PDB file of C-alpha atoms in Angstrom:
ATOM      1  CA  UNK A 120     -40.469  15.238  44.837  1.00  0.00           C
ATOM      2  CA  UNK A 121     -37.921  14.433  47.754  1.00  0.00           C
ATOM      3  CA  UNK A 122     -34.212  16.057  47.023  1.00  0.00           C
ATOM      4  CA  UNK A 123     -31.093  13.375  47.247  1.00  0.00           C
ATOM      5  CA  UNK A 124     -30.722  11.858  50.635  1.00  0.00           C
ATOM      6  CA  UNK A 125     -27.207  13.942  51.183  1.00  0.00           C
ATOM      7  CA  UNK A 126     -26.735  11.530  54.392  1.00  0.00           C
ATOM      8  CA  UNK A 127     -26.113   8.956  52.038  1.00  0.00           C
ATOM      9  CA  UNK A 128     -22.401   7.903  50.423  1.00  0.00           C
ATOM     10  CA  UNK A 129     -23.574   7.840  47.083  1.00  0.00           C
ATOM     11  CA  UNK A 130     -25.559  11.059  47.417  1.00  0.00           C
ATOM     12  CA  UNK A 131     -22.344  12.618  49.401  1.00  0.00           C
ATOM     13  CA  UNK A 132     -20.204  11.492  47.088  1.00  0.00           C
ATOM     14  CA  UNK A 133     -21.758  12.592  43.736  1.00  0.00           C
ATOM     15  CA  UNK A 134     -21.536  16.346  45.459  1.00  0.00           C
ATOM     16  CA  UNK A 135     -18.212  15.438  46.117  1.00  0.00           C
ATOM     17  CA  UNK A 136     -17.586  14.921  42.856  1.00  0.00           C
ATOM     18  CA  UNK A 137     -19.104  18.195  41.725  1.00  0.00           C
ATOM     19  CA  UNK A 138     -16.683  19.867  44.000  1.00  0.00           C
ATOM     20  CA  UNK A 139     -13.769  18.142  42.416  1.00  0.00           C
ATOM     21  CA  UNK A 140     -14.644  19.351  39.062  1.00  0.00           C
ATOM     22  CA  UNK A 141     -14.442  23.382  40.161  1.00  0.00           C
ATOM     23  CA  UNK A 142     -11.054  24.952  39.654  1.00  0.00           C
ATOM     24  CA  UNK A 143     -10.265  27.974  40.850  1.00  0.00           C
ATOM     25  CA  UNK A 144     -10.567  29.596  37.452  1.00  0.00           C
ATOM     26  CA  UNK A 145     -14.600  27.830  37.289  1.00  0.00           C
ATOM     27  CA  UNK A 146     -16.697  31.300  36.710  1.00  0.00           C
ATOM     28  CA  UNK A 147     -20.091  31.450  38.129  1.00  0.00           C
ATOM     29  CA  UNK A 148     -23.185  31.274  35.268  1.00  0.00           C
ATOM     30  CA  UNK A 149     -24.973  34.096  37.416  1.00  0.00           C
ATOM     31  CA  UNK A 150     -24.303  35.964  40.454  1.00  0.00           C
ATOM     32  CA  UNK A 151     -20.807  37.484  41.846  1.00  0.00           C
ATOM     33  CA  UNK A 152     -18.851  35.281  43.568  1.00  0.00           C
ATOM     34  CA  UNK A 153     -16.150  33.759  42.681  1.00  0.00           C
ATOM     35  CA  UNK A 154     -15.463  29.761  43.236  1.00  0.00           C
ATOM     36  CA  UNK A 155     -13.091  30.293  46.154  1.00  0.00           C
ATOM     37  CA  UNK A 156     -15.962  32.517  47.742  1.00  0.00           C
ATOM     38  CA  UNK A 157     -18.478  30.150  46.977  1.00  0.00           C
ATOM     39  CA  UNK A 158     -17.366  27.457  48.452  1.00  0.00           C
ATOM     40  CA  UNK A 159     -16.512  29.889  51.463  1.00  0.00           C
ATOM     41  CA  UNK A 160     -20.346  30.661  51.466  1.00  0.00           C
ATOM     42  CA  UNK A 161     -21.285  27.090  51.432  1.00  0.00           C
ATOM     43  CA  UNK A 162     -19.051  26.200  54.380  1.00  0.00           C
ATOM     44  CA  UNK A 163     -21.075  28.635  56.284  1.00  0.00           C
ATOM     45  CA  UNK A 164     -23.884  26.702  56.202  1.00  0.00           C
ATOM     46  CA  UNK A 165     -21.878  23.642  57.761  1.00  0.00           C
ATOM     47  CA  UNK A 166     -19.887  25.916  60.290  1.00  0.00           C
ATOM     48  CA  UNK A 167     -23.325  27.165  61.962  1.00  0.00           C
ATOM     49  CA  UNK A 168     -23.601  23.502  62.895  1.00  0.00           C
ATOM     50  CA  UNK A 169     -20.308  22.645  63.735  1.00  0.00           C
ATOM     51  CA  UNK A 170     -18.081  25.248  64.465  1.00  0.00           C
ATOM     52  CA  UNK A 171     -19.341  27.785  67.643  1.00  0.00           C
ATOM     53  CA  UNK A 172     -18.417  30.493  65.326  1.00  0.00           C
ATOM     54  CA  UNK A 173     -22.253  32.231  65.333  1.00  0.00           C
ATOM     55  CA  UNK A 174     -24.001  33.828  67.983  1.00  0.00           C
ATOM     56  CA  UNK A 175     -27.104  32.940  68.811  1.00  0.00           C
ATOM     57  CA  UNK A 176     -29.951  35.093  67.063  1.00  0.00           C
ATOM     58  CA  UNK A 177     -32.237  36.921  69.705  1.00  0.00           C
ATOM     59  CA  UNK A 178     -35.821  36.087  69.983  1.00  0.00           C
ATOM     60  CA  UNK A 179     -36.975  38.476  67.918  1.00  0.00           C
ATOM     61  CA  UNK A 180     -34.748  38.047  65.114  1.00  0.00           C
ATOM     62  CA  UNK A 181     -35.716  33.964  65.231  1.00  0.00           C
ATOM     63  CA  UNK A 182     -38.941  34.340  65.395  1.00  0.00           C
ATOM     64  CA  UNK A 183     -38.715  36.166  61.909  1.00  0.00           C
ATOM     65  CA  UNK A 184     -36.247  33.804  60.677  1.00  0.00           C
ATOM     66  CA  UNK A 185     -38.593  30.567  61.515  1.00  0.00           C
ATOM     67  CA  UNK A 186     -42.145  32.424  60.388  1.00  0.00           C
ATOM     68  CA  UNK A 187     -40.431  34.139  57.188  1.00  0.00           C
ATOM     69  CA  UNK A 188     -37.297  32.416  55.776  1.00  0.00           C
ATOM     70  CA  UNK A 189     -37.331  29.023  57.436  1.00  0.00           C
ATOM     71  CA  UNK A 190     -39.772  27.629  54.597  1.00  0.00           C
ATOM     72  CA  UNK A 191     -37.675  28.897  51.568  1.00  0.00           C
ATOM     73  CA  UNK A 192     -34.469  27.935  53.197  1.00  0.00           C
ATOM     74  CA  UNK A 193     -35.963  24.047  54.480  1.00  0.00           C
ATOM     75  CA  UNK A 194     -38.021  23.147  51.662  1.00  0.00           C
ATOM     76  CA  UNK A 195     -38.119  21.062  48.430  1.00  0.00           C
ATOM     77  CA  UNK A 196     -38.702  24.205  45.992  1.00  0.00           C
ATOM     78  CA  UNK A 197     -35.306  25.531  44.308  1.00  0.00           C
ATOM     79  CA  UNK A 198     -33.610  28.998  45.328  1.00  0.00           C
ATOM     80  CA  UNK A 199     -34.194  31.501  42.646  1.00  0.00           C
ATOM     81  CA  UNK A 200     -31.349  33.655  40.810  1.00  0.00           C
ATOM     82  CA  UNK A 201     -29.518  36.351  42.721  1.00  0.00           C
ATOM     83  CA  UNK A 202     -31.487  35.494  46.163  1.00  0.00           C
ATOM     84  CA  UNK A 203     -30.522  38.200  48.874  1.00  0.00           C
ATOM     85  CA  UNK A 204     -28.613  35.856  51.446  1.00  0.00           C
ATOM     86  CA  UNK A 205     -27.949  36.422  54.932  1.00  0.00           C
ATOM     87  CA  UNK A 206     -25.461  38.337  55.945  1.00  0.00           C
ATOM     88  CA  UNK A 207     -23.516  35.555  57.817  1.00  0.00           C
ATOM     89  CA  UNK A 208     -22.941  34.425  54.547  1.00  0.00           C
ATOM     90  CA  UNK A 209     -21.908  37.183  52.586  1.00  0.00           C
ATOM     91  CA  UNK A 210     -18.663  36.546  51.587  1.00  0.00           C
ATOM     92  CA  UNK A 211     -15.981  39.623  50.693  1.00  0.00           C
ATOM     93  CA  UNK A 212     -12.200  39.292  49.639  1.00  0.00           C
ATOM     94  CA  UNK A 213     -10.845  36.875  48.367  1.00  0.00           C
ATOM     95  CA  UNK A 214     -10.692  33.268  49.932  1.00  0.00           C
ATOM     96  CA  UNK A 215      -8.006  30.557  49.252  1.00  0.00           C
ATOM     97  CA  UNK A 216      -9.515  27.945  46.887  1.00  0.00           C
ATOM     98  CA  UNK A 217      -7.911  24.701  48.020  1.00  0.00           C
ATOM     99  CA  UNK A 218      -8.913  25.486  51.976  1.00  0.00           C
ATOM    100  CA  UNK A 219     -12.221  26.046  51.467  1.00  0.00           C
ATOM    101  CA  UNK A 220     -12.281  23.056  49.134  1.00  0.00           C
ATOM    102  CA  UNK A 221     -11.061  21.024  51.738  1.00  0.00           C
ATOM    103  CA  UNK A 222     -13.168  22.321  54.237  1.00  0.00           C
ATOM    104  CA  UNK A 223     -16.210  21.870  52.521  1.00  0.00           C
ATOM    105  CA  UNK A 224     -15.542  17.917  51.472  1.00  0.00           C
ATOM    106  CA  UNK A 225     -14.971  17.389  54.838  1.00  0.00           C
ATOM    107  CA  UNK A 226     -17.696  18.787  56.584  1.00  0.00           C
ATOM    108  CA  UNK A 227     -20.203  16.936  53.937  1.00  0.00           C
ATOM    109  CA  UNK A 228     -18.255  13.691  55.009  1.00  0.00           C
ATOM    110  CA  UNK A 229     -18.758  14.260  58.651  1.00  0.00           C
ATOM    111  CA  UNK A 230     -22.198  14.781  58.221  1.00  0.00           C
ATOM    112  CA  UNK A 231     -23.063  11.311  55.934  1.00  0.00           C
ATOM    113  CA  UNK A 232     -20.268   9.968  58.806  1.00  0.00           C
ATOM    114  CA  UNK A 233     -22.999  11.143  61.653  1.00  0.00           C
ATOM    115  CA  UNK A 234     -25.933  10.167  59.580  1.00  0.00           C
ATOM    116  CA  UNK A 235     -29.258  11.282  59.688  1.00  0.00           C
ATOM    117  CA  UNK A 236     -30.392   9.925  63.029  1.00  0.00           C
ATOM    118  CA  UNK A 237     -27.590  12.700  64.231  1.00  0.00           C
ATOM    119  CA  UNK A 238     -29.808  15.457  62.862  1.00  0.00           C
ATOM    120  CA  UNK A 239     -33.014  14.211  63.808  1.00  0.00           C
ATOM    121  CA  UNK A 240     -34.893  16.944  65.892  1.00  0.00           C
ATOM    122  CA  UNK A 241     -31.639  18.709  66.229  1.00  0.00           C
ATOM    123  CA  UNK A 242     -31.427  22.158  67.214  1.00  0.00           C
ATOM    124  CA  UNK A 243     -30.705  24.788  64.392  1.00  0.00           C
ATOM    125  CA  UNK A 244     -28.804  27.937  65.240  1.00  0.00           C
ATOM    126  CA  UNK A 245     -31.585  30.055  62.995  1.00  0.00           C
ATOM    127  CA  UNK A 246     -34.673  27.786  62.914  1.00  0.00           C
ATOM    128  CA  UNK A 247     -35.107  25.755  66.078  1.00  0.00           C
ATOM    129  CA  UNK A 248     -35.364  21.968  65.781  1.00  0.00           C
ATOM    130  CA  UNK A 249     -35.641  20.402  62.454  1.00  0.00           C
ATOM    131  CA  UNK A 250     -36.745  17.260  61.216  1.00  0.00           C
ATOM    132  CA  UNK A 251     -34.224  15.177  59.170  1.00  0.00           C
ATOM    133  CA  UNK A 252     -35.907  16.169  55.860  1.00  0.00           C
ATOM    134  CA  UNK A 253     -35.807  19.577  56.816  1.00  0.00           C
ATOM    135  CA  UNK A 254     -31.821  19.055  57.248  1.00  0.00           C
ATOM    136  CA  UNK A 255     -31.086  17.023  54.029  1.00  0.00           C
ATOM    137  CA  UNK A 256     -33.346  19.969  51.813  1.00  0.00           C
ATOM    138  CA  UNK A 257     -31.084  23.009  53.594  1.00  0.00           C
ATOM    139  CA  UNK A 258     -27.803  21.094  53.109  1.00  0.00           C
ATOM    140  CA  UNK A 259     -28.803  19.372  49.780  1.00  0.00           C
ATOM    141  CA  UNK A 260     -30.344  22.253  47.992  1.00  0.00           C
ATOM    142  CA  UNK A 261     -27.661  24.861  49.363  1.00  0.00           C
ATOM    143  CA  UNK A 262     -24.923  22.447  47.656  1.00  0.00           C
ATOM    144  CA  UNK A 263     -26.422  21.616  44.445  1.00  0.00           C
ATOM    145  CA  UNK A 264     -28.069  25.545  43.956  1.00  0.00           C
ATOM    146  CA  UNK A 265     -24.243  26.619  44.244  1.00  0.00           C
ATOM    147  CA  UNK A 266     -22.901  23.937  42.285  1.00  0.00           C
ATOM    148  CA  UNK A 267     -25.236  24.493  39.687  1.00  0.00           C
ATOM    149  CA  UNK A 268     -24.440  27.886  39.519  1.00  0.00           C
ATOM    150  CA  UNK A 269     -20.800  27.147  38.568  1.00  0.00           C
ATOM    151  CA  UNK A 270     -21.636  24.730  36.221  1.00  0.00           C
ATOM    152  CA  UNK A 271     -20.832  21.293  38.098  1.00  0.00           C
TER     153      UNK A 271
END
């Protein structure tokens, strides 16, 4: 089963949607952040692509990323409960809510803006080039795992 096309307005805007429903006080069904450090973990995600913000993992350290995680992270099947995430995306302290919020809705904008073609053998910071599907299920399933997780 193929995950929402998150290139598409009506896809990108349902998420949008979902966004617009968390508050700050929105507490997460599992896990420990809270929704201003979610949505600071999400961004992450869109900052690797955007922002120069990241250095560049080392051979070694891609290699293992591509053989080991690239599958679980670029694939159809759902994240689990209480995943171990990257440390990139570990979030700590607290974040302001409405920024992050902001952020977020923006950088999903920019990226239905660009489109798919945009992403279309584009080169990821952690798994090499990806294919457009590969994109959509990292972005898509990232959102909506998160989302989920807070009840929108």
């Amino acid at each position: 089963m193929a995950l929402p096309d998150i290139f598409s307005r009506s896809v990108s805007d349902q998420v949008i949607e979902r966004i617009n429903r968390l508050t700050p006080e929105t507490r997460p069904q599992w896990g420990k952040m809270n929704a201003g450090q979610m949505l600071a973990h999400v961004n992450v995600a869109y900052e690797m692509v955007y922002d120069d913000k990241f250095p560049k993992p080392g051979f070694f350290l891609k290699f293992m990323l591509k053989t080991f995680v690239k599958k679980v992270v670029c694939s159809e099947e759902p994240y689990k409960k209480n995943n171990r995430t990257a440390p990139a995306f570990l979030i700590t302290g607290e974040r302001d809510f409405e920024k992050e919020k902001t952020r977020l809705v923006d950088y999903i904008n920019k990226t239905q803006r660009l489109g798919s073609q945009a992403f279309s053998n584009k080169e990821s910071l952690s798994f090499g080039r990806l294919s457009v599907p590969e994109w959509n299920n990292m972005f898509y399933k990232h959102l909506d795992h998160h989302l989920t997780q807070f009840g929108v």
